[in-house]
Coordinates of C-alpha atoms and ligand atoms in Angstrom, one line a residue:
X1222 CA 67.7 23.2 93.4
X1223 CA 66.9 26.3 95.7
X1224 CA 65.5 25.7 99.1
X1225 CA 62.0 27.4 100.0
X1226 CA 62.3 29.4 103.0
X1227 CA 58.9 30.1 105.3
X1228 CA 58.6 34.0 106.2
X1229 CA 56.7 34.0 109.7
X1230 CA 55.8 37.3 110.6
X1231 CA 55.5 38.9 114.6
X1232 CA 54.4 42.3 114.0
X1233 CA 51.2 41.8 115.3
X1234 CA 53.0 40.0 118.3
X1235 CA 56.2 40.5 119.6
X1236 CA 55.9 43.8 117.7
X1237 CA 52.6 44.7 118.8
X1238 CA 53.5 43.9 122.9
X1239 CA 56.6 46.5 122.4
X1240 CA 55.8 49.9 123.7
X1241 CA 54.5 52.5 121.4
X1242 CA 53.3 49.9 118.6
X1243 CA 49.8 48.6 120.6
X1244 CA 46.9 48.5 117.6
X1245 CA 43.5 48.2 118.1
X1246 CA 41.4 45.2 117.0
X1247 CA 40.5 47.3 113.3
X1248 CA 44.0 48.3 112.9
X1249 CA 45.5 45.0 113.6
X1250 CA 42.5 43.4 111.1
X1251 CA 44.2 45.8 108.4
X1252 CA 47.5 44.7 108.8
X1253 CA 46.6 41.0 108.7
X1254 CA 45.4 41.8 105.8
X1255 CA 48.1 43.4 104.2
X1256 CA 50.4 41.1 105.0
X1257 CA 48.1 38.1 103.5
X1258 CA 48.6 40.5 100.5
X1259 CA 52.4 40.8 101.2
X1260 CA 52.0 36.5 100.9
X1261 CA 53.9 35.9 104.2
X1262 CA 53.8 32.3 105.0
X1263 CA 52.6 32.3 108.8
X1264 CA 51.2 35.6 110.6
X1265 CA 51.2 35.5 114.5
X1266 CA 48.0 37.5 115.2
X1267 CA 48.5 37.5 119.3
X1268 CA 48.9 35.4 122.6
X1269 CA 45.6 35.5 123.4
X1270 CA 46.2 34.8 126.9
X1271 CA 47.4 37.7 127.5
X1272 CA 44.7 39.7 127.2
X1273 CA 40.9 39.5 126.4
X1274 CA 42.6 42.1 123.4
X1275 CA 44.6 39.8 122.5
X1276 CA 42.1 36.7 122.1
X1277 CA 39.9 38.7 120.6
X1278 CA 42.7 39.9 117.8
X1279 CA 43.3 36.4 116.8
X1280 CA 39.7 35.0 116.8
X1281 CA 38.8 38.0 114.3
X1282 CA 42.3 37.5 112.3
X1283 CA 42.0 33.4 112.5
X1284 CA 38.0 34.2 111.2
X1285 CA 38.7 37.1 108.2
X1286 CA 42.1 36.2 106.8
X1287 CA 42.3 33.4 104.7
X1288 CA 46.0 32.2 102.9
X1289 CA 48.5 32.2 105.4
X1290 CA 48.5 30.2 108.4
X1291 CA 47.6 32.2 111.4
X1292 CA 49.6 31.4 114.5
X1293 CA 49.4 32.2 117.7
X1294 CA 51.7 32.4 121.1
X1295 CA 50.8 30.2 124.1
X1296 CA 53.1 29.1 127.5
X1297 CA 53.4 25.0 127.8
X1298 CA 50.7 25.3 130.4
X1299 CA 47.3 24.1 129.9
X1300 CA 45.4 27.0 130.7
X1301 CA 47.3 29.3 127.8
X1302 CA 47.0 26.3 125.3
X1303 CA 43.6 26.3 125.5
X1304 CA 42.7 29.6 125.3
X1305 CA 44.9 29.5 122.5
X1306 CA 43.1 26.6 120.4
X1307 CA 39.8 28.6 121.1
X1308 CA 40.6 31.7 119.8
X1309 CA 42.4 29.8 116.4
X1310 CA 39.7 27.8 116.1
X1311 CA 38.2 29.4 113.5
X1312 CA 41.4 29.6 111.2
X1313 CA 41.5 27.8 108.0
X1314 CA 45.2 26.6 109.1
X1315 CA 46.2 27.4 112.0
X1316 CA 49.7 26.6 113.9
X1317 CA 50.1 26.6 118.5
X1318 CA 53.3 28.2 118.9
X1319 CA 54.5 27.1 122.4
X1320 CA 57.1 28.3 124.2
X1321 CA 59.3 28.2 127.4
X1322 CA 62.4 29.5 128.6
X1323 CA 65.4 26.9 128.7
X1324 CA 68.6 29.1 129.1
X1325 CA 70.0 28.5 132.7
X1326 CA 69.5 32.5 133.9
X1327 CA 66.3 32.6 132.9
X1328 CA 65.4 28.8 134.6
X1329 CA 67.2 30.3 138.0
X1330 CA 66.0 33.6 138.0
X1331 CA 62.4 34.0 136.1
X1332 CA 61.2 30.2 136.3
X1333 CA 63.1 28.8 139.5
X1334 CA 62.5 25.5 137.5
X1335 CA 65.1 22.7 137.2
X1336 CA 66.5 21.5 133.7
X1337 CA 64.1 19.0 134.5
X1338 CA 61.1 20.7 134.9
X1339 CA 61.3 22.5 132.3
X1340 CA 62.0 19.6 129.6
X1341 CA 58.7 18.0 131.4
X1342 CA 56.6 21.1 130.7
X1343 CA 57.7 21.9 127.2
X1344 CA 57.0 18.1 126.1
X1345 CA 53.7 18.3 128.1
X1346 CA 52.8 21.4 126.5
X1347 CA 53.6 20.3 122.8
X1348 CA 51.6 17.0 123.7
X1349 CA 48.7 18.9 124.7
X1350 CA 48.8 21.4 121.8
X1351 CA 49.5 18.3 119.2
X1352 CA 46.3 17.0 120.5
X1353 CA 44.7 19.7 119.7
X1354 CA 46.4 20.5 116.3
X1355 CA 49.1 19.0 113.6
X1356 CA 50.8 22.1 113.0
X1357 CA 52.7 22.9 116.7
X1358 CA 55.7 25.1 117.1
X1359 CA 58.0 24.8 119.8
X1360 CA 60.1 27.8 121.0
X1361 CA 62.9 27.3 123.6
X1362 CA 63.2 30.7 125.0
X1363 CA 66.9 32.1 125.5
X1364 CA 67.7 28.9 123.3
X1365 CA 70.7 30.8 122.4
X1366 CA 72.3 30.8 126.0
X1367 CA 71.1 27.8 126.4
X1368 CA 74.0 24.8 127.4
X1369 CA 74.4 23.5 123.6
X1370 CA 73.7 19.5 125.0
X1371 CA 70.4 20.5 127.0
X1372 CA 69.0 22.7 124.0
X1373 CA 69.9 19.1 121.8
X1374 CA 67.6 17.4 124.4
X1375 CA 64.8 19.2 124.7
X1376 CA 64.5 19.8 121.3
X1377 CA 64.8 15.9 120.6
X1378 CA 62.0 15.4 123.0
X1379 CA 59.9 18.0 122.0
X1380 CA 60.0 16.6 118.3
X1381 CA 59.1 13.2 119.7
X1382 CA 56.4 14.9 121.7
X1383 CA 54.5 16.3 118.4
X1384 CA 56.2 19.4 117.3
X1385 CA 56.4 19.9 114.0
X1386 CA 59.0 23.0 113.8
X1387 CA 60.9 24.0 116.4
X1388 CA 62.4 27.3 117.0
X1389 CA 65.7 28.5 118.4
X1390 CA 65.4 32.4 119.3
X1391 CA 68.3 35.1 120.0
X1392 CA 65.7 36.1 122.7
X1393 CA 68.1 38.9 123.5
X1394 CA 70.4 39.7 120.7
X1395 CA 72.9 38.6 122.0
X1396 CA 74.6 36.2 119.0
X1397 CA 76.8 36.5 116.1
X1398 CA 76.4 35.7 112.8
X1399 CA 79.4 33.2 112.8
X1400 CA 77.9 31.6 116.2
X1401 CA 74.6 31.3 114.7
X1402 CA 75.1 29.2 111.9
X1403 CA 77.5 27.3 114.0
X1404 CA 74.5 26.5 116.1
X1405 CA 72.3 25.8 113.6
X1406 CA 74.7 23.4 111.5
X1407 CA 75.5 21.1 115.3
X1408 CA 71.9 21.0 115.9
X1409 CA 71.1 19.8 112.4
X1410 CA 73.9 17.1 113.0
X1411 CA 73.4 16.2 116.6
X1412 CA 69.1 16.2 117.1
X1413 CA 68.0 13.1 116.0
X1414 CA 64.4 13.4 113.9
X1415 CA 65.2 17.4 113.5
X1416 CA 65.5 17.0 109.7
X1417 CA 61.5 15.9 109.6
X1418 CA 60.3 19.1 111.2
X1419 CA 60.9 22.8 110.4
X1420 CA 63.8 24.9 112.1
X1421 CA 63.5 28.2 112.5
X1422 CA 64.9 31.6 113.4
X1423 CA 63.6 34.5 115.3
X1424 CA 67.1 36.8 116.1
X1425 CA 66.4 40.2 118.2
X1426 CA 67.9 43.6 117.0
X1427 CA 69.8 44.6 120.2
X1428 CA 73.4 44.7 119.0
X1429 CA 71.6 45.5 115.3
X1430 CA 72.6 41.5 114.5
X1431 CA 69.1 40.7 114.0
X1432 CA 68.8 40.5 110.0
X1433 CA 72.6 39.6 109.8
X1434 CA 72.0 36.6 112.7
X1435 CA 68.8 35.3 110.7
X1436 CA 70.6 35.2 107.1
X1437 CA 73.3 33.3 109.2
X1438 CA 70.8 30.7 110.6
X1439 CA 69.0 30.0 107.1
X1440 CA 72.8 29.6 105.9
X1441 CA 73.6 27.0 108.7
X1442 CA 70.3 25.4 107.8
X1443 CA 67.3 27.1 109.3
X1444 CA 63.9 27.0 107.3
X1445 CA 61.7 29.8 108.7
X1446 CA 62.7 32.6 109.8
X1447 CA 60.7 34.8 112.0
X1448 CA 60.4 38.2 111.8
X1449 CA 58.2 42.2 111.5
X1450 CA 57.3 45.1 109.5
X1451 CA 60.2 47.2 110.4
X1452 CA 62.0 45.4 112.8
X1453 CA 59.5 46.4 115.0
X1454 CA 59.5 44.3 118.7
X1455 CA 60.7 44.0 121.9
X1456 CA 63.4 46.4 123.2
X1457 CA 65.3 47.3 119.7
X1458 CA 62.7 45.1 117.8
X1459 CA 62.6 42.0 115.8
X1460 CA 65.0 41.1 112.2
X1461 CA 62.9 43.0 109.5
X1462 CA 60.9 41.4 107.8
X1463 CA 61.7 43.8 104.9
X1464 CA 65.4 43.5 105.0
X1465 CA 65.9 39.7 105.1
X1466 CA 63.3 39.4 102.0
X1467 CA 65.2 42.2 100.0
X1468 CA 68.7 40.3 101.1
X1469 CA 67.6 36.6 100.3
X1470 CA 65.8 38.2 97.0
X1471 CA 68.5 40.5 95.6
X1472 CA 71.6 38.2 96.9
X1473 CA 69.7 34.9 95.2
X1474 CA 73.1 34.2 93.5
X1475 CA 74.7 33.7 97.2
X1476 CA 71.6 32.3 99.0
X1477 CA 70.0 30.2 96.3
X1478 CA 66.6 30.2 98.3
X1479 CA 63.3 31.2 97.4
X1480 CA 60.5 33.0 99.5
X1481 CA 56.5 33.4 98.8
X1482 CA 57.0 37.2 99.5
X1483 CA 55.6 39.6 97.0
X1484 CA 58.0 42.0 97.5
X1485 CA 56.6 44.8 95.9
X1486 CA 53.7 45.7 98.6
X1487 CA 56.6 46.2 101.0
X1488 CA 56.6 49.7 100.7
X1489 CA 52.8 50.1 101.6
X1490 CA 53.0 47.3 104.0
X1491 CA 55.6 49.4 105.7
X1492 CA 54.0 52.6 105.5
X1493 CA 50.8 51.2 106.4
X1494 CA 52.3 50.1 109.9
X1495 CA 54.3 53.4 110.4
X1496 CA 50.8 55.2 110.3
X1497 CA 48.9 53.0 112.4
X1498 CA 51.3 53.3 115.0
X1499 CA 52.0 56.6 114.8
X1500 CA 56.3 55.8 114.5
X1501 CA 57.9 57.2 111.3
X1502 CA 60.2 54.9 109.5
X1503 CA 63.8 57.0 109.6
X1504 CA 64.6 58.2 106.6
X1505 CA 67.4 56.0 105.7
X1506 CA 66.4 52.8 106.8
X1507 CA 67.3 50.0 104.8
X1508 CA 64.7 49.1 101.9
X1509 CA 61.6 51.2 103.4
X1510 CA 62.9 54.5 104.1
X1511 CA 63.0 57.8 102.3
X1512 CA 66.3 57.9 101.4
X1513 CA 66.9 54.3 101.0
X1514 CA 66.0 55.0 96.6
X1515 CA 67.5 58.4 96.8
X1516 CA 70.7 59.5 95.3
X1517 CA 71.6 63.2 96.1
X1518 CA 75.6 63.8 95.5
X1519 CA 76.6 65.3 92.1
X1520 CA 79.0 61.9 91.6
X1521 CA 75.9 59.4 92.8
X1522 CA 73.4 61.3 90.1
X1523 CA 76.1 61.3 87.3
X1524 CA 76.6 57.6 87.7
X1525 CA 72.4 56.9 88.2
X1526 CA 72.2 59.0 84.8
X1527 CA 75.0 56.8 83.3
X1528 CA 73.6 53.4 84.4
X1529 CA 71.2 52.6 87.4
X1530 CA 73.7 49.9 88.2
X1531 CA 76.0 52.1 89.1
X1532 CA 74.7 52.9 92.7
X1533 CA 71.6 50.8 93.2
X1534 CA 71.7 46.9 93.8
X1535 CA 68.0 47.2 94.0
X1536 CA 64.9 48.4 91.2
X1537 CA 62.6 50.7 93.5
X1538 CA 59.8 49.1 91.7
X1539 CA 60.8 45.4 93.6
X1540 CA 60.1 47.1 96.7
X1541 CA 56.9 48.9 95.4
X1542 CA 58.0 51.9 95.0
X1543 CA 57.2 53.9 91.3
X1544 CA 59.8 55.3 89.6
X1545 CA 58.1 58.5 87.4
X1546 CA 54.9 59.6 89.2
X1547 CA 51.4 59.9 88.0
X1548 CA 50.5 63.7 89.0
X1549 CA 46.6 63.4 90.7
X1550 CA 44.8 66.7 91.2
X1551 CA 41.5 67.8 91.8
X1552 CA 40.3 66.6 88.5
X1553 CA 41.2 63.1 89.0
X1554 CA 38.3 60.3 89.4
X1555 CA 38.1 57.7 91.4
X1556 CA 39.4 55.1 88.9
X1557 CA 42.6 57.5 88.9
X1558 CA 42.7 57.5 92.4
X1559 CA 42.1 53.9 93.0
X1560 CA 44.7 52.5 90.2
X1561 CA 47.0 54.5 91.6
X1562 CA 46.8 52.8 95.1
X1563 CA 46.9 49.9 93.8
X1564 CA 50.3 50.5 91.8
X1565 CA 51.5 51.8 94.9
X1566 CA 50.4 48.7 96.5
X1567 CA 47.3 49.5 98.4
X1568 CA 43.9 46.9 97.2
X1569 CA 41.2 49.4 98.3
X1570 CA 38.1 47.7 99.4
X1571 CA 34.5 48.9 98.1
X1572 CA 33.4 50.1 101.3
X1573 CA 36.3 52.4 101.7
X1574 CA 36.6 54.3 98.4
X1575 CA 34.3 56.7 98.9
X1576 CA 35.6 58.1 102.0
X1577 CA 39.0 57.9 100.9
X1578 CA 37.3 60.1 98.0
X1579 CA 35.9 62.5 100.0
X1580 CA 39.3 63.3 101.7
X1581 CA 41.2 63.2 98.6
X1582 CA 38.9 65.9 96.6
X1583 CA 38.7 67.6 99.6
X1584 CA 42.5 67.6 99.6
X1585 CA 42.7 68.3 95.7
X1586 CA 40.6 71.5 96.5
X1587 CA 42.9 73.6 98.9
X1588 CA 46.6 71.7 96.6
X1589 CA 47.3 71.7 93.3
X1590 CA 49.1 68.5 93.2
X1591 CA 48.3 65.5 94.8
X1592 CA 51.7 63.3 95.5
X1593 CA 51.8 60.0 96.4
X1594 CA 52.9 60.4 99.8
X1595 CA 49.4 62.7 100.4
X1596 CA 47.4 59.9 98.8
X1597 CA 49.3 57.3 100.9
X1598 CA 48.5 59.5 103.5
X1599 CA 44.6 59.4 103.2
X1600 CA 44.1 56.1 102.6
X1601 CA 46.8 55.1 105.7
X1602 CA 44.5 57.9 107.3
X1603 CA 41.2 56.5 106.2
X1604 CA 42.4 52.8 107.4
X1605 CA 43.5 53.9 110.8
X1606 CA 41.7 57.2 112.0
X1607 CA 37.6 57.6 112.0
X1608 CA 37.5 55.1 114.8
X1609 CA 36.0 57.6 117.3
X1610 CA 34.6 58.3 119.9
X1611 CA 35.5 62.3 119.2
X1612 CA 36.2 64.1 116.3
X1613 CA 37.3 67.4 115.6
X1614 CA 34.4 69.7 114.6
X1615 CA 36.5 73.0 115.0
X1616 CA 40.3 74.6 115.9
X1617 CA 41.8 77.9 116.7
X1618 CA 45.1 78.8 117.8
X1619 CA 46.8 81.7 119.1
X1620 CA 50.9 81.2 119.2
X1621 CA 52.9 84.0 120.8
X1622 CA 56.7 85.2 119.9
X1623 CA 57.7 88.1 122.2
X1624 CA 54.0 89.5 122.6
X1625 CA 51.6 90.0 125.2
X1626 CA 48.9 87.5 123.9
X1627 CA 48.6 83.7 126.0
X1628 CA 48.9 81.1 123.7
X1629 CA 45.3 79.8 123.4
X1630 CA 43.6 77.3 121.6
X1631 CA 39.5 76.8 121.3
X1632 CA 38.0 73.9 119.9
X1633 CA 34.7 71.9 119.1
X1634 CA 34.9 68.6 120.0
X1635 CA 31.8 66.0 118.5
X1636 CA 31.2 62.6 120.2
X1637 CA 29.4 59.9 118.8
X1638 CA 26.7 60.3 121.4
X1639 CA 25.3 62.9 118.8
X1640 CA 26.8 65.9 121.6
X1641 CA 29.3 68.8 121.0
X1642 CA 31.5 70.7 123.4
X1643 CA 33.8 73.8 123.2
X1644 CA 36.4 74.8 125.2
X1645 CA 39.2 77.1 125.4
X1646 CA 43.2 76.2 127.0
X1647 CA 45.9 78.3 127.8
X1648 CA 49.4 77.3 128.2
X1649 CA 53.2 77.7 127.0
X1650 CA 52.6 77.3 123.8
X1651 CA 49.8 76.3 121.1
X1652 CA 50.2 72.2 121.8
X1653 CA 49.9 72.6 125.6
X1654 CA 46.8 74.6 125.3
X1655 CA 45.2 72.1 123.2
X1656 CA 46.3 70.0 125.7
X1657 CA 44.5 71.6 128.1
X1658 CA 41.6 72.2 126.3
X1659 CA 41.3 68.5 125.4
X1660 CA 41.5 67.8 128.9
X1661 CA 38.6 69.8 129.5
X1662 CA 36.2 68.4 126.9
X1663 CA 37.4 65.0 127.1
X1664 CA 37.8 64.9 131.2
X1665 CA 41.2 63.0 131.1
X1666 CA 44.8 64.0 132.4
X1667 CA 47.1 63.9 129.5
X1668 CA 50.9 64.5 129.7
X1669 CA 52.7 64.7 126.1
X1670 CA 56.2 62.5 126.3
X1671 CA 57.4 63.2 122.6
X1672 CA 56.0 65.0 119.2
X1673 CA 57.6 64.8 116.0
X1674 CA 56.3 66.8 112.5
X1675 CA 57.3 66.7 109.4
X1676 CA 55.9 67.8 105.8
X1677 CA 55.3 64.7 104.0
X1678 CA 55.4 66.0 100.3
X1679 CA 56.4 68.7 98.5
X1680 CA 55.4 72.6 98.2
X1681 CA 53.7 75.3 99.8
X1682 CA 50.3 73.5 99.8
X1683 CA 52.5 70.2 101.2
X1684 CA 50.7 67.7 103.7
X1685 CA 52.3 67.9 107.3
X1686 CA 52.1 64.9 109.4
X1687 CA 52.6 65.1 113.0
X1688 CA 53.9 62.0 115.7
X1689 CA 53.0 61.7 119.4
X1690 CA 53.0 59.9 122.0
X1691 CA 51.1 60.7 125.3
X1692 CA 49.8 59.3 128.4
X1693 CA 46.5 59.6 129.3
X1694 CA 45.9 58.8 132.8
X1695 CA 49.3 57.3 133.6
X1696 CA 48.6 55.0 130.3
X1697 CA 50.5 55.3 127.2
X1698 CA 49.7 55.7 123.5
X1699 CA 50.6 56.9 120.6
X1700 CA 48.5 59.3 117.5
X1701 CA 49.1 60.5 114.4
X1702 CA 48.1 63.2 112.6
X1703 CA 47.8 64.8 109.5
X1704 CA 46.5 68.1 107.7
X1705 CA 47.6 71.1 105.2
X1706 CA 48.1 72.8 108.4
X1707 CA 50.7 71.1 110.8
X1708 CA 48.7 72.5 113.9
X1709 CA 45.7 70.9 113.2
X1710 CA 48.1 67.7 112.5
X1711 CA 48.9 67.9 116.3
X1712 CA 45.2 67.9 116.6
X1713 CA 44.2 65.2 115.5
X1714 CA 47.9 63.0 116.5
X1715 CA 46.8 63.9 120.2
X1716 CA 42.4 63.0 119.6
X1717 CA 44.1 59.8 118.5
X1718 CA 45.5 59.1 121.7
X1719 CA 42.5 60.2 123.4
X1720 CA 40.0 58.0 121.4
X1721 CA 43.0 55.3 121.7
X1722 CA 42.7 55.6 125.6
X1723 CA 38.9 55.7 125.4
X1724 CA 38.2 52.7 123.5
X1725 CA 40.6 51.0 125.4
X1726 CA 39.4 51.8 128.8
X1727 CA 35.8 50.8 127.5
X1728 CA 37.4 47.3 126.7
X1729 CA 38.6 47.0 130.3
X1730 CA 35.2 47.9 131.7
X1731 CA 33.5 45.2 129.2
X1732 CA 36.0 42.7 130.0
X1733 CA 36.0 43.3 133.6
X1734 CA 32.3 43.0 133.9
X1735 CA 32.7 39.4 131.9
Ligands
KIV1275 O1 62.2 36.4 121.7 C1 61.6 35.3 122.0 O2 62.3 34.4 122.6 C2 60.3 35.1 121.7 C3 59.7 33.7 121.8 C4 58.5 33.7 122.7 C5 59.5 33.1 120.4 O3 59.6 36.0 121.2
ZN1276 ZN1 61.0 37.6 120.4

């Protein structure tokens, strides 16, 4: 009989702490949701002692999301456990996922903790957390570099201590896939009471192993495996959560296992995080990108037209994605509208349709075709944008090739506050003098590191969607934009980042006044 296997997803944790992937409180909210509709088994909404942010993130995903069990990320010391049981406390079913580092490098040089010490904490830790709650996770950090004998121990007494899975990362992607399920089958032999509790997987990307690495572990014997929207987390990010699903799911004849997954709201689930974060998916990633359903050579389209099986081990419509298109245009309702979002895998909640309709008719007026990349667009748009505090009333720019003219750009900023404010920018180009203009209205310093456009469907009246990230007073963030007019993309990628910075320099006022 197939094994089950538990999908545990990071995104909104060891993906969300990586650089250019921070969410706000609303945006994480929306993934959580999605991926309660994606039927992972565990979400890790945070380590809420981290950050006020963070504590916050998980109270309001532990009190809205009901289905999968929320976890969330703690240190074996007291003071992180129970900031963690408060903010889970309002979770349906909740797991304290504890961790410490137990390779030797990391004891010397991070810790400067003896083998010793650091068995006592983690088997404190778990006690404390097990007190507190039946579902405990223990994590030994670096547990791949970790002397084979010692990782046995600790494991053994962290079992006996109350855990009730315990977790072996590849903290730095450093394993193979041969390695790995060598681990995981001597660990299974050798750690007495390890077959009562789950074992699980979490295999970092940084020799592109990670996906490989997990599928090696659940082979040797793992039963979670942990993992994020794509592959997003620390330094080259986490296995992909999209990847290992599709491989488990389409390779069923080799793995014999069975997931929860409902694999075919990957493609939204992956486009939803793209936008909220403001990093495009490369076109041919595995599973979620572009080209991953695309067949362009002569010989590839000959074969597709002979027999699908010829090039693709996958049906798009597994992964979400339609095969023949439902054209929407401007005289499309909003049943159209919203059972076409939901084929494509979005659930659109009351409150929302009737924004989402006002930028699609809006949208309908100045194209003649609505695709479903624009429509994915608004209501990505509409989920992650609107957040304030300033929107964009009004834009003009001046460009200049070989002429006199200084690339200007004028615009009508609108706070919340009720006020308005124009100014004008100059610069090298039309971006910098929006920059400077923005600067102006908004009174911040903003310095763009990278900006990336592209037109996101098809045509002269095509979307274009435009990818930045910025710093704003020494602090980084990333936007995303998107318009019929790739300037006024850049517009509203960079007001992002400014209302990003705002909100989040309000939170540090609130929380330092606390
Ligand atoms: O990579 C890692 O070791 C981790 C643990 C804290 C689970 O993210
Ligand atoms: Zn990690």
């Amino acid at each position: 009989m197939s094994r089950n296997i538990l999908i545990f997803d990071t995104t909104l944790r060891d993906g969300e702490q990586s650089p250019g992937f921070s969410m706000s409180l609303g945006q994480k909210l929306r993934i959580a949701r999605t991926l309660s509709d994606l039927k992972v088994d565990i979400i890790e909404a945070g380590f809420p002692a981290a950050s006020p942010g963070d504590f916050d993130a998980v109270h309001a995903v532990s009190s809205e999301i009901d289905g999968p069990i929320i976890a969330a990320l703690c240190r074996t010391i007291p003071r992180d456990i129970e900031r963690t049981v408060a903010a889970l406390e309002p979770a349906s079913r909740s797991r304290i996922h504890t961790f410490i580092a137990t390779s030797p490098i990391h004891r010397r040089e991070k810790l400067h903790m003896s083998r010793d010490d650091v068995l006592k904490s983690a088997v404190n830790g778990v006690r404390m957390a097990a007190e507190a709650s039946d579902d405990v996770e223990f994590s030994a950090e670096d547990g791949i570099r970790t002397e084979r004998q010692f990782l046995a121990e600790i494991l053994q007494a962290v079992i006996e201590a109350g855990a009730t899975t315990v977790n072996i990362p590849d903290t730095v992607g450093y394993s193979t896939p041969s390695e790995m399920y060598d681990l995981f089958r001597w660990l299974i032999k050798t750690v007495p009471g390890i077959d009562q509790v789950g074992i699980s997987t979490h295999c970092h990307d940084d020799l592109g192993l990670a996906v490989a690495n997990s599928l090696a572990a659940v082979e040797g014997g793992a039963t979670q495996i942990e993992c994020a929207l794509n592959g997003i987390g620390e330094r080259a990010g986490n296995c992909a959560l999209e990847e290992v699903v599709m491989a488990l799911r389409t390779r069923a004849d080799h793995y014999d296992i069975e997931i929860n997954v409902d694999t075919r709201r990957l493609m939204a689930a992956s486009h939803l995080l793209a936008a909220v974060t403001g990093n495009f998916v490369p076109r041919n990633k595995a599973i979620v990108g572009e080209n991953a359903f695309a067949h362009e050579a002569g010989i590839h389209q000959h074969g597709m037209l002979a027999s699908r099986d010829t090039y693709e081990i996958m049906q798009p419509q597994d992964v979400g994605l339609k095969a023949s298109q439902l054209i929407l245009g401007k005289h499309s309702g909003r049943h159209a509208v919203v059972d076409r979002a939901r084929e494509m895998g979005y659930q659109l909640e009351e409150g929302e349709i009737e924004a989402i309709m006002v930028r699609f008719k809006e949208l309908a007026d100045v194209k003649k075709r609505v695709f479903d990349s624009d429509l994915e667009a608004i209501i990505t748009g509409s989920q992650t944008g609107g957040m304030g505090p300033w929107s964009l009333n009004w834009l003009s720019v001046v460009s200049r090739v070989n002429g006199e003219t200084e690339p200007t750009a004028s615009l009508t900023l609108a706070h919340e506050d009720g006020t308005t404010s124009t100014h004008t920018g100059d610069g090298d180009g039309p971006v910098d003098a929006m920059v400077e203009a923005l600067e102006q209205v908004t009174e911040t310093k903003i310095k763009v590191l990278s900006l990336a456009m592209r037109s996101i469907s098809l045509g002269e009246d095509a979307q274009g969607e435009a990818s930045m990230r910025a710093t704003v007073d020494g602090v980084e963030f990333s936007g995303h934009g998107l318009s019929t007019d790739i300037v006024a993309a850049c517009a509203e990628a960079l007001l992002e980042i400014i209302n990003r910075a705002t909100r989040s320099a309000a939170q540090l006022k609130q929380s330092d006044a606390a």
